[in-house]
Structures are given as C-alpha cells and as structure tokens.
Coordinates of C-alpha atoms in Angstrom, one line a residue:
M1 CA -5.4 -20.7 -23.9
M2 CA -4.1 -17.5 -22.3
A3 CA -0.4 -16.8 -21.8
P4 CA -0.2 -18.2 -18.2
D5 CA -2.3 -21.2 -19.3
S6 CA 0.1 -21.8 -22.2
R7 CA 3.1 -22.0 -19.9
A8 CA 1.3 -24.2 -17.3
I9 CA -0.4 -26.5 -19.8
L10 CA 1.1 -26.3 -23.3
K11 CA 4.8 -26.1 -22.2
N12 CA 4.6 -28.0 -18.9
P13 CA 6.5 -31.3 -19.3
D14 CA 4.8 -32.7 -16.1
L15 CA 1.6 -33.2 -18.0
L16 CA 3.1 -35.7 -20.4
P17 CA 2.6 -39.4 -19.7
E18 CA 6.3 -40.2 -20.1
T19 CA 7.2 -37.8 -17.3
P20 CA 7.5 -39.7 -14.0
L21 CA 4.8 -38.8 -11.5
I22 CA 7.4 -38.2 -8.8
N23 CA 8.5 -35.2 -10.7
L24 CA 5.4 -33.4 -9.6
V25 CA 6.7 -33.5 -6.1
Y26 CA 9.9 -31.7 -7.0
D27 CA 8.8 -29.3 -9.7
D28 CA 6.9 -26.0 -9.5
F29 CA 3.6 -25.2 -11.1
W30 CA 5.2 -24.6 -14.5
G31 CA 7.3 -27.9 -14.5
T32 CA 10.6 -26.3 -13.5
P33 CA 12.5 -27.9 -10.6
L34 CA 12.0 -25.9 -7.4
T35 CA 15.7 -25.8 -6.8
H36 CA 16.3 -24.2 -10.2
S37 CA 17.3 -20.5 -10.1
G38 CA 14.6 -19.6 -12.6
S39 CA 11.8 -21.4 -10.6
H40 CA 8.8 -19.3 -9.6
K41 CA 8.6 -21.5 -6.4
S42 CA 4.8 -22.0 -6.9
Y43 CA 4.3 -25.4 -5.4
R44 CA 1.0 -26.9 -6.5
P45 CA 1.5 -30.7 -7.2
L46 CA -2.2 -31.6 -6.7
C47 CA -3.4 -29.0 -9.2
V48 CA -0.8 -30.2 -11.7
L49 CA -2.0 -33.7 -11.2
T50 CA -5.5 -32.7 -12.2
F51 CA -4.0 -31.0 -15.3
R52 CA -2.2 -34.3 -16.1
L53 CA -5.6 -36.1 -15.8
N54 CA -7.1 -33.6 -18.2
Y55 CA -4.2 -34.3 -20.6
Y56 CA -4.8 -38.1 -20.2
L57 CA -8.5 -37.7 -21.0
G58 CA -8.4 -35.1 -23.8
E59 CA -4.8 -34.0 -24.3
L60 CA -4.8 -30.3 -25.1
D61 CA -8.5 -29.9 -25.8
P62 CA -9.3 -26.7 -23.8
L63 CA -13.0 -27.7 -23.1
G64 CA -11.9 -30.4 -20.6
Y65 CA -9.7 -27.9 -18.7
H66 CA -12.4 -25.2 -18.5
L67 CA -15.0 -27.8 -17.5
G68 CA -12.7 -28.9 -14.7
N69 CA -12.5 -25.4 -13.4
V70 CA -16.2 -24.9 -13.5
L71 CA -16.8 -28.2 -11.7
C72 CA -14.3 -27.2 -9.1
H73 CA -16.0 -23.9 -8.6
A74 CA -19.4 -25.6 -8.3
V75 CA -18.1 -28.0 -5.7
T76 CA -16.4 -25.3 -3.7
T77 CA -19.6 -23.2 -3.8
W78 CA -21.6 -26.1 -2.4
V79 CA -19.1 -26.8 0.4
F80 CA -19.0 -23.1 1.2
T81 CA -22.8 -23.0 1.4
H82 CA -22.6 -25.9 3.8
L83 CA -20.2 -23.9 6.0
A84 CA -22.4 -20.9 5.7
R85 CA -25.3 -23.0 7.0
K86 CA -23.3 -24.0 10.1
V87 CA -22.3 -20.4 10.8
L88 CA -25.3 -18.4 9.7
V89 CA -27.8 -21.0 10.9
Y90 CA -30.9 -19.7 9.0
T91 CA -31.9 -20.3 5.4
F92 CA -32.1 -16.7 4.2
P93 CA -28.5 -15.6 5.0
T94 CA -27.2 -19.0 4.0
L95 CA -28.8 -18.6 0.6
V96 CA -27.5 -15.0 0.2
A97 CA -24.0 -16.1 1.1
G98 CA -24.0 -19.0 -1.3
L99 CA -25.4 -17.0 -4.2
M100 CA -23.0 -14.1 -3.7
F101 CA -20.1 -16.5 -3.6
A102 CA -21.2 -18.3 -6.8
A103 CA -21.8 -15.1 -8.7
H104 CA -19.0 -12.8 -7.4
P105 CA -17.1 -11.2 -10.4
I106 CA -13.8 -11.4 -8.5
H107 CA -13.8 -15.1 -9.1
T108 CA -13.7 -14.8 -12.9
E109 CA -10.0 -14.9 -13.2
A110 CA -9.7 -18.0 -11.0
V111 CA -12.5 -19.9 -12.9
A112 CA -12.0 -18.6 -16.5
G113 CA -8.2 -18.8 -16.4
I114 CA -7.1 -22.5 -16.3
V115 CA -4.2 -21.8 -13.9
G116 CA -6.8 -20.4 -11.5
R117 CA -7.7 -23.9 -10.6
A118 CA -4.9 -23.8 -8.0
D119 CA -6.8 -21.1 -6.1
I120 CA -10.1 -22.9 -6.4
M121 CA -8.6 -26.1 -5.1
A122 CA -6.8 -24.2 -2.3
C123 CA -10.2 -22.8 -1.3
L124 CA -11.8 -26.2 -1.4
F125 CA -9.2 -27.8 0.9
Y126 CA -9.4 -24.7 3.1
L127 CA -13.1 -25.2 3.6
L128 CA -12.8 -29.0 4.1
T129 CA -10.1 -28.4 6.8
L130 CA -12.1 -25.8 8.6
L131 CA -15.2 -27.9 8.5
S132 CA -13.3 -30.9 9.8
Y133 CA -11.8 -28.9 12.6
M134 CA -15.3 -27.6 13.6
Q135 CA -16.1 -31.3 14.2
Y136 CA -12.7 -31.6 16.0
E137 CA -10.9 -33.9 13.8
Q138 CA -7.5 -32.7 12.9
A139 CA -2.4 -25.2 4.4
I140 CA -1.1 -22.5 6.5
A141 CA -3.7 -19.8 6.5
V142 CA -6.6 -22.2 7.4
L143 CA -4.7 -23.2 10.6
A144 CA -5.0 -19.7 11.8
A145 CA -8.7 -19.7 11.1
C146 CA -9.0 -23.0 13.0
A147 CA -7.2 -21.6 16.0
T148 CA -9.4 -18.5 16.0
F149 CA -12.5 -20.7 15.9
D150 CA -11.2 -22.9 18.7
V151 CA -10.1 -20.1 21.0
F152 CA -12.9 -17.6 20.6
I153 CA -16.0 -19.6 19.5
R154 CA -15.7 -23.1 20.9
H155 CA -14.0 -22.2 24.2
K156 CA -15.2 -18.6 24.3
A157 CA -11.9 -17.2 25.6
S158 CA -11.4 -13.5 25.8
V159 CA -8.5 -11.6 24.3
K160 CA -7.3 -11.0 27.9
D161 CA -7.1 -14.7 28.5
V162 CA -4.9 -15.1 25.4
L163 CA -2.6 -12.1 26.2
N164 CA -2.0 -13.3 29.9
F165 CA -1.6 -16.9 28.8
S166 CA -4.6 -18.1 30.9
I167 CA -5.5 -20.5 28.1
F168 CA -2.3 -22.4 28.9
T169 CA -2.9 -22.6 32.7
K170 CA -6.6 -22.9 33.3
S171 CA -8.0 -26.4 33.4
Q172 CA -11.1 -25.4 31.4
Y173 CA -8.8 -24.7 28.4
R174 CA -7.0 -28.1 28.4
R175 CA -8.6 -29.4 25.2
L176 CA -8.0 -26.0 23.6
L177 CA -4.3 -26.4 24.4
E178 CA -4.2 -29.8 22.8
G179 CA -5.8 -28.4 19.7
L180 CA -3.5 -25.5 19.5
L181 CA -0.4 -27.7 19.9
C182 CA -1.7 -29.9 17.1
L183 CA -2.2 -26.9 14.9
F184 CA 1.3 -25.6 15.7
A185 CA 2.8 -28.9 14.8
C186 CA 0.9 -29.1 11.5
G187 CA 1.9 -25.5 10.7
A188 CA 5.6 -26.0 11.5
S189 CA 5.6 -29.2 9.4
L190 CA 4.0 -27.5 6.4
V191 CA 6.4 -24.5 6.6
G192 CA 9.4 -26.8 6.9
F193 CA 8.1 -29.0 4.0
R194 CA 7.6 -25.9 1.8
I195 CA 11.0 -24.4 2.6
Y196 CA 12.8 -27.7 2.0
F197 CA 11.2 -28.3 -1.4
M198 CA 11.9 -24.6 -2.4
G199 CA 15.6 -25.3 -2.0
N200 CA 15.8 -23.0 1.1
K201 CA 15.7 -20.0 -1.2
P202 CA 12.9 -17.5 -1.9
P203 CA 11.6 -16.8 -5.4
E204 CA 13.0 -13.9 -7.4
F205 CA 10.7 -11.5 -9.2
A206 CA 11.3 -8.7 -11.7
P207 CA 11.0 -5.2 -10.2
S208 CA 8.1 -4.4 -12.6
D209 CA 6.1 -7.2 -11.0
N210 CA 6.0 -5.5 -7.6
P211 CA 7.5 -1.9 -8.0
A212 CA 7.2 -1.0 -4.4
S213 CA 9.5 -3.9 -3.4
D214 CA 12.2 -2.3 -5.6
S215 CA 11.8 1.2 -4.1
D216 CA 14.7 2.4 -1.9
S217 CA 12.3 4.6 0.1
F218 CA 11.0 2.9 3.3
L219 CA 8.2 5.5 3.4
T220 CA 7.1 4.7 -0.2
R221 CA 7.1 0.9 0.5
T222 CA 5.2 1.4 3.8
L223 CA 2.5 3.8 2.4
T224 CA 2.0 1.7 -0.8
Y225 CA 1.8 -1.7 1.0
N226 CA -0.7 -0.2 3.5
L227 CA -2.9 1.1 0.7
L228 CA -3.2 -2.3 -1.1
P229 CA -5.5 -4.1 1.5
S230 CA -8.0 -1.3 1.1
L231 CA -7.9 -1.6 -2.7
N232 CA -8.4 -5.4 -2.5
F233 CA -11.3 -5.0 -0.2
W234 CA -12.8 -2.4 -2.6
L235 CA -12.6 -5.0 -5.4
L236 CA -14.8 -7.3 -3.2
I237 CA -17.3 -4.5 -2.6
F238 CA -17.4 -3.0 -6.1
P239 CA -15.8 -5.4 -8.6
Y240 CA -16.3 -3.2 -11.7
T241 CA -12.8 -2.4 -12.7
L242 CA -11.0 -5.8 -13.1
S243 CA -7.8 -6.6 -14.9
F244 CA -5.7 -9.6 -15.9
D245 CA -2.6 -7.8 -14.5
W246 CA -2.0 -5.1 -11.9
S247 CA 1.8 -4.9 -12.2
M248 CA 4.0 -2.0 -13.3
E249 CA 2.3 1.3 -12.8
A250 CA -1.2 0.0 -12.6
I251 CA -1.2 1.2 -9.0
P252 CA 1.2 4.2 -8.8
L253 CA 3.5 4.2 -5.8
V254 CA 2.4 6.3 -2.8
E255 CA 5.5 8.4 -2.3
S256 CA 4.2 11.1 0.0
V257 CA 2.0 11.4 3.1
S258 CA 0.1 14.1 1.2
D259 CA -1.1 11.6 -1.4
V260 CA -4.9 11.7 -1.3
R261 CA -5.0 7.9 -1.5
N262 CA -3.7 7.7 2.1
M263 CA -7.2 8.7 3.1
A264 CA -8.4 5.3 1.8
T265 CA -5.8 3.7 3.9
V266 CA -6.7 5.6 7.1
V267 CA -10.5 4.9 6.6
F268 CA -9.9 1.2 6.0
Y269 CA -7.7 0.7 9.1
C270 CA -9.9 2.9 11.3
C271 CA -12.9 0.7 10.3
L272 CA -11.0 -2.5 10.8
G273 CA -9.7 -1.2 14.2
Y274 CA -13.3 -0.2 15.3
V275 CA -14.6 -3.6 14.4
G276 CA -11.7 -5.3 16.1
L277 CA -12.2 -3.3 19.3
H278 CA -15.9 -4.1 19.2
V279 CA -15.2 -7.8 18.9
I280 CA -12.7 -7.7 21.7
R281 CA -15.2 -6.0 24.1
N282 CA -17.9 -8.5 23.2
L283 CA -15.5 -11.4 23.6
H284 CA -14.7 -10.2 27.1
K285 CA -18.4 -10.0 28.0
Q286 CA -19.0 -13.4 26.4
S287 CA -16.2 -15.0 28.4
K288 CA -17.7 -13.8 31.6
E289 CA -21.2 -14.9 30.7
S290 CA -20.1 -18.3 29.4
A291 CA -18.9 -19.3 32.9
I292 CA -22.5 -18.8 34.1
K293 CA -24.6 -19.9 31.1
P294 CA -22.9 -21.7 28.2
Y295 CA -24.7 -21.2 24.9
A296 CA -22.8 -23.2 22.3
N297 CA -23.7 -26.5 20.8
G298 CA -21.4 -29.4 20.0
N299 CA -20.0 -27.7 16.9
G300 CA -19.1 -24.5 18.7
V301 CA -21.7 -22.5 16.9
A302 CA -24.3 -20.6 18.7
S303 CA -27.3 -22.8 19.6
E304 CA -30.6 -21.1 18.8
T305 CA -34.1 -22.5 18.3
I306 CA -34.8 -22.4 14.6
T307 CA -37.5 -23.5 12.2
E308 CA -36.9 -23.6 8.5
G309 CA -35.0 -20.4 8.1
V310 CA -37.3 -18.4 10.4
P311 CA -36.3 -17.3 13.9
T312 CA -38.7 -18.3 16.6
A313 CA -40.0 -16.0 19.3
S314 CA -37.0 -17.0 21.5
T315 CA -34.5 -15.5 19.0
D316 CA -33.4 -11.9 19.2
S317 CA -35.0 -9.8 16.5
S318 CA -31.7 -8.1 16.0
S319 CA -28.0 -8.9 16.2
L320 CA -27.4 -6.1 18.6
D321 CA -28.6 -5.6 22.2
T322 CA -28.9 -1.9 22.4
S323 CA -30.1 -1.8 26.0
S324 CA -26.7 -0.6 27.1
S325 CA -24.6 2.3 26.0
S326 CA -22.2 -0.1 24.4
P327 CA -24.1 -2.3 21.9
K328 CA -23.6 -6.0 22.4
L329 CA -23.6 -8.5 19.7
T330 CA -25.6 -11.7 20.1
P331 CA -23.5 -14.9 20.3
R332 CA -24.4 -16.0 16.8
S333 CA -23.6 -12.6 15.2
L334 CA -20.3 -12.5 17.1
N335 CA -19.4 -16.0 15.8
V336 CA -20.2 -14.9 12.3
L337 CA -18.0 -11.8 12.6
I338 CA -15.1 -13.7 14.1
I339 CA -15.1 -16.4 11.4
A340 CA -15.7 -14.0 8.6
L341 CA -12.9 -11.7 9.6
S342 CA -10.5 -14.6 10.1
I343 CA -11.3 -15.9 6.6
I344 CA -10.7 -12.5 5.1
V345 CA -7.6 -11.5 7.0
F346 CA -5.5 -14.7 7.5
P347 CA -5.4 -16.0 3.9
F348 CA -4.5 -12.5 2.7
I349 CA -1.5 -12.1 5.0
P350 CA 0.9 -14.1 2.7
A351 CA 0.0 -11.7 -0.2
S352 CA 0.4 -8.6 1.9
N353 CA 4.3 -8.3 1.6
L354 CA 4.4 -8.3 5.4
F355 CA 6.8 -11.2 5.8
F356 CA 8.2 -11.5 2.3
Y357 CA 7.7 -9.8 -1.1
V358 CA 5.4 -11.3 -3.6
G359 CA 5.4 -11.2 -7.4
F360 CA 2.3 -9.1 -7.9
V361 CA 0.7 -5.9 -6.7
I362 CA -2.9 -7.0 -6.8
A363 CA -4.0 -10.5 -8.0
E364 CA -7.8 -11.0 -8.2
R365 CA -7.4 -14.8 -8.0
I366 CA -5.9 -14.6 -4.4
L367 CA -9.2 -13.0 -3.3
Y368 CA -11.0 -16.2 -4.0
I369 CA -10.7 -17.4 -0.4
P370 CA -11.1 -14.0 1.4
S371 CA -14.3 -13.5 -0.6
M372 CA -15.9 -16.2 1.5
G373 CA -15.6 -14.1 4.6
F374 CA -16.9 -11.1 2.7
C375 CA -20.0 -13.1 1.6
L376 CA -20.6 -14.2 5.2
L377 CA -20.5 -10.6 6.4
I378 CA -22.9 -9.3 3.7
A379 CA -25.3 -12.2 4.3
Q380 CA -25.4 -11.7 8.0
G381 CA -25.8 -7.9 7.5
A382 CA -28.7 -8.5 5.2
Y383 CA -30.3 -10.8 7.7
V384 CA -29.9 -8.3 10.5
L385 CA -31.6 -5.6 8.4
Y386 CA -34.4 -8.1 7.5
L387 CA -35.1 -8.9 11.1
G388 CA -34.9 -5.3 12.1
A389 CA -37.5 -4.2 9.6
R390 CA -40.9 -4.0 11.3
E391 CA -43.0 -3.2 8.3
Q392 CA -43.5 -5.8 5.6
W393 CA -42.5 -3.4 2.8
K394 CA -39.1 -2.8 4.4
K395 CA -38.5 -6.5 4.6
K396 CA -39.4 -6.7 0.9
C397 CA -36.9 -3.9 0.2
V398 CA -34.1 -5.8 1.9
V399 CA -34.9 -8.9 -0.1
L400 CA -35.2 -6.9 -3.4
T401 CA -31.8 -5.2 -2.7
V402 CA -30.1 -8.6 -2.2
V403 CA -31.6 -9.9 -5.4
V404 CA -30.5 -6.9 -7.3
V405 CA -26.9 -7.2 -6.0
V406 CA -26.7 -10.9 -6.8
V407 CA -28.1 -10.2 -10.3
L408 CA -25.6 -7.4 -10.9
F409 CA -22.8 -9.6 -9.7
G410 CA -24.0 -12.3 -12.1
V411 CA -24.2 -9.9 -15.0
R412 CA -20.7 -8.5 -14.3
T413 CA -19.3 -12.0 -14.1
W414 CA -21.0 -12.9 -17.4
R415 CA -19.5 -9.7 -19.0
R416 CA -16.1 -10.4 -17.6
N417 CA -16.2 -13.9 -19.0
Q418 CA -16.6 -12.4 -22.4
D419 CA -13.2 -10.7 -21.9
W420 CA -11.6 -14.0 -21.1
Q421 CA -12.8 -15.7 -24.3
T422 CA -9.7 -14.7 -26.3
E423 CA -6.3 -13.2 -25.5
E424 CA -7.1 -10.2 -27.8
K425 CA -10.3 -9.4 -25.8
L426 CA -8.5 -10.0 -22.5
Y427 CA -5.6 -7.7 -23.2
S428 CA -7.8 -5.1 -24.7
S429 CA -9.9 -5.0 -21.5
G430 CA -6.8 -4.4 -19.4
I431 CA -5.7 -1.3 -21.3
P432 CA -7.5 1.2 -18.9
V433 CA -5.8 -0.4 -15.8
N434 CA -2.3 -1.4 -17.1
P435 CA -1.8 0.1 -20.5
A436 CA 1.9 -0.7 -20.8
K437 CA 1.5 -4.4 -20.1
A438 CA -1.8 -4.7 -22.0
W439 CA -0.6 -3.0 -25.2
G440 CA 2.6 -5.0 -25.2
N441 CA 0.7 -8.3 -24.8
L442 CA -1.9 -7.3 -27.3
A443 CA 0.8 -6.4 -29.8
N444 CA 2.3 -9.9 -29.5
V445 CA -1.2 -11.4 -30.2
L446 CA -1.7 -9.2 -33.2
N447 CA 1.7 -10.0 -34.6
D448 CA 1.1 -13.7 -34.3
K449 CA -2.1 -13.1 -36.3
G450 CA -0.1 -11.4 -39.1
R451 CA -1.7 -8.0 -38.4
E452 CA 1.7 -6.2 -38.5
A453 CA 0.4 -2.6 -38.8
D454 CA -1.9 -3.0 -35.8
A455 CA 0.9 -4.8 -33.9
E456 CA 3.3 -2.0 -34.6
E457 CA 0.9 0.6 -33.3
A458 CA 0.2 -1.4 -30.2
Y459 CA 4.0 -1.8 -29.5
R460 CA 4.4 2.0 -29.8
N461 CA 1.5 2.6 -27.5
A462 CA 3.1 0.3 -24.9
L463 CA 6.3 2.3 -25.1
K464 CA 4.5 5.6 -24.6
Y465 CA 3.5 4.4 -21.1
R466 CA 6.7 2.5 -20.2
G467 CA 9.7 3.2 -22.4
N468 CA 12.2 0.8 -20.8
M469 CA 10.6 -2.4 -21.9
A470 CA 13.4 -4.2 -23.7
D471 CA 11.2 -7.0 -25.1
V472 CA 8.8 -4.5 -26.6
H473 CA 11.7 -2.6 -28.3
Y474 CA 13.0 -5.8 -29.6
N475 CA 9.7 -7.0 -31.0
L476 CA 9.0 -3.6 -32.5

C-alpha cells in the first residue's frame, strides 16, 4: 500500500472491529477526531465504512481493497453512461462518453490509490443525485448542477430572468421556486452539518502543500490561482504528465504579469467567457421561443425523434443553425453544453482556493467528477462532426479519430497503473514533476529496503531541489 493508503488503512483505528461504529461519524478520513487540532478535516464516513467492510472480509489483504475500487469505478462508469444517454440521446455520443470516462488516465490515482475510493464514491452519489433530480425527486457541488438543470433546461429561463428575479415572481416558475428552495435548504443543512462536525475550525496545512497560500503577495496569489484551472483542464485534454504529488515547487509561483504562463490563463478564461456568452445568448433566444413552442420532454431533456442511435430526417444535421449571423445551438446541444459546463465548473470550485485555501496545488483525483463534463463535451463534439460530414470517408475519419483517442487513453491508463504497482515505481515516476518530494519519499522506501547507499543519494538529490526539508536532513 502507498503512503496515504498506509495512513488511511494500516494505521486507521476506525477499521478495527473493536472500534465503535459511531466513531466514524466524529472522526476524519484518517481516524483522527475532527475536533483535534491535527485533524485534516476530511470527512468521509461512508468511505471509511467500506474500508471497514474490507477489513472484516479480508483484514489487510490489499486485493480486496483494490477490487473494491475497481468495482466502484465500474459502477460509476455505468451510471455515468446512463446519464450520458439521457443527455446525449443517441447511441454514438453516449458510447464515446462512456468509453472515454472508463479509460481516462486522470482517473488512475482515484482507482489505483485505495484512498481514491472517496472520490469515486463522491462521483457516484453525485450522479445518483443529479439523475434523481432530473426525475424531480429530491453534496454541495451537485446541488448547483441540479439548480442549473432546473433553471435553464427544465424551465428554460434566460439569464435575464435570473438576474431580474423574474423566476421568483412569474407564475410559470412556481415549481422552479419550490425546487430551488428545497435545494437551498439541503445545501444550508449540509454546510451547517459539515462545519459542526469540523469543530467550527478550518483545517491547517503546511506551507509546502500549497505555496501560493503562504505568499505575502496578493499579485502572486491571484496570478497563481488563476493559472491552476487552465492546468487542470489541460490534464483532462492531454493527460500525459501525471504525478502522485503536485505540491512544493511542482508548479512554480506566478510572481509577475510578464510570466509567459499568464498567456495560458488569458486564453483559458477568454475561451470560457466566449462559451458562456454564447450560452447566455442562446438561452435568451430559447426562453422567447419556449413560450411559443415548448420542446422539452418530461425529463427536461430535448425531445427529438430518434431511432437506435441514428437521427431521423426531422433532426438537424448539425448542432448549429448558421442561417443567421449569430450561430444558434439546437436545444439538445445547448442542454449538453449547460450540463457539461456545470459538472466541470461547480465541483471544481471548492478546490479553486476561491473561498478557502486547500491543502494541494493540483490533485488529479479531484478531477474525477469534472471529467464527466469533459467527456460529455468531447462526445457531443464528435457527434456534431459526424453529422456534419457529408462524405462517408469523413464520417469514418471521425469514428477512427475517436477510436484512436480512446485507445491512447487506455494505453496511458495501463502505463500509469504500472507506476502505481509499488511505492518505488510511483515515487520514481514523480521525479520529473516534483523532484524534492519524489526523491525524499523514494529515499525513505530505499532506506526501508536496506539500500542505504541508494537512499543516501536520493536524500541528497531531494535537498538539491529543496534544502529546507527538516525531515530529509534528519533521515540523511
């Protein structure tokens, strides 16, 4: 087991049969009371309960824990594919979204690392909540996605209706108001519950965990934190460089406006702003048209005549109506865009340092949920290209490209799983990204194996990159 797994499994007293079950309610992920000053404040009692079940069935046999993660990922993939079917409607994009989610390399940390089960289970309950709300039966981030779905897709309100509070006064939005009030009550209850069990105090992190939070410069903090979303999105697009840890100087602080990396920030937010503006304009047009001709079915998803994954003659051959100077999205494509963006953005907000500092710079496991929105966007984009291709060879090129991407993702995931087989391989793989942390951890592993000469060299390598690590000096 890896170091985090060791702390959450091997050293966690909440897994032991003699520990009262009620302790899971008051302890953090590592078995430390939430009110303790040293608590990490990670509250995941259901996940710890599954670890306890693993311990009951096979004690510390790692096979059962890893099998549990794989099964959780498989179930989550199946539920996500079910959501994709509701949103994307047709078989081709649904299959693309499901396969991409199943094979995406960014999920390796969540599935291969036992502690990543918390993120998989969070995603599973996120999906179940969203699907339940889509059927209008009544986690913080998912509530925002539910509200977005209810306002813009089921009730087809425009952004103008939201900003001028028309959704609270017009009779046509009465059921919407009921749903939003219910979501607000649930959200307030969850936040209050979380704060109460944390002992009304935020967690404390070492400066090296999130260097920007320790910077005295407002400019440095602002530029660095605005860069991180673009880097996270890049990992979803091109998940080649992956690491078990992105703390310390893995992402150097952006200390000046002249730093070339600010271009990535500008491009990212310009693209996000363009898409957001496009969505707002289409929502305004949709809001006007819905008063004349409603198009949604009972689930709030665009109703279109379909056969087995093939659009009929009544379906647009493209997701854009280019008859006007301002391209207009079809209702279904607009729904996909709204749901996908809400799944990408809202779950990421708690990790953005916007409201409070977090104990990491980048954590691949927290992209498990946002990756669903990314997969929906890619699947819809591939479907638009497929429909827009007039010649048969072009359609085959689209399909071939999708197949190649899924296969490459699968190969990268398989390769990344090789890194997660042992601590020595994992820490060695992290040297290019975070050499100080990787060399220090690798040295500990080598020392435990009795390879003192190799361990000494590794400790000295760690200190070359970060000379103020007291634990490394002590171990050396």
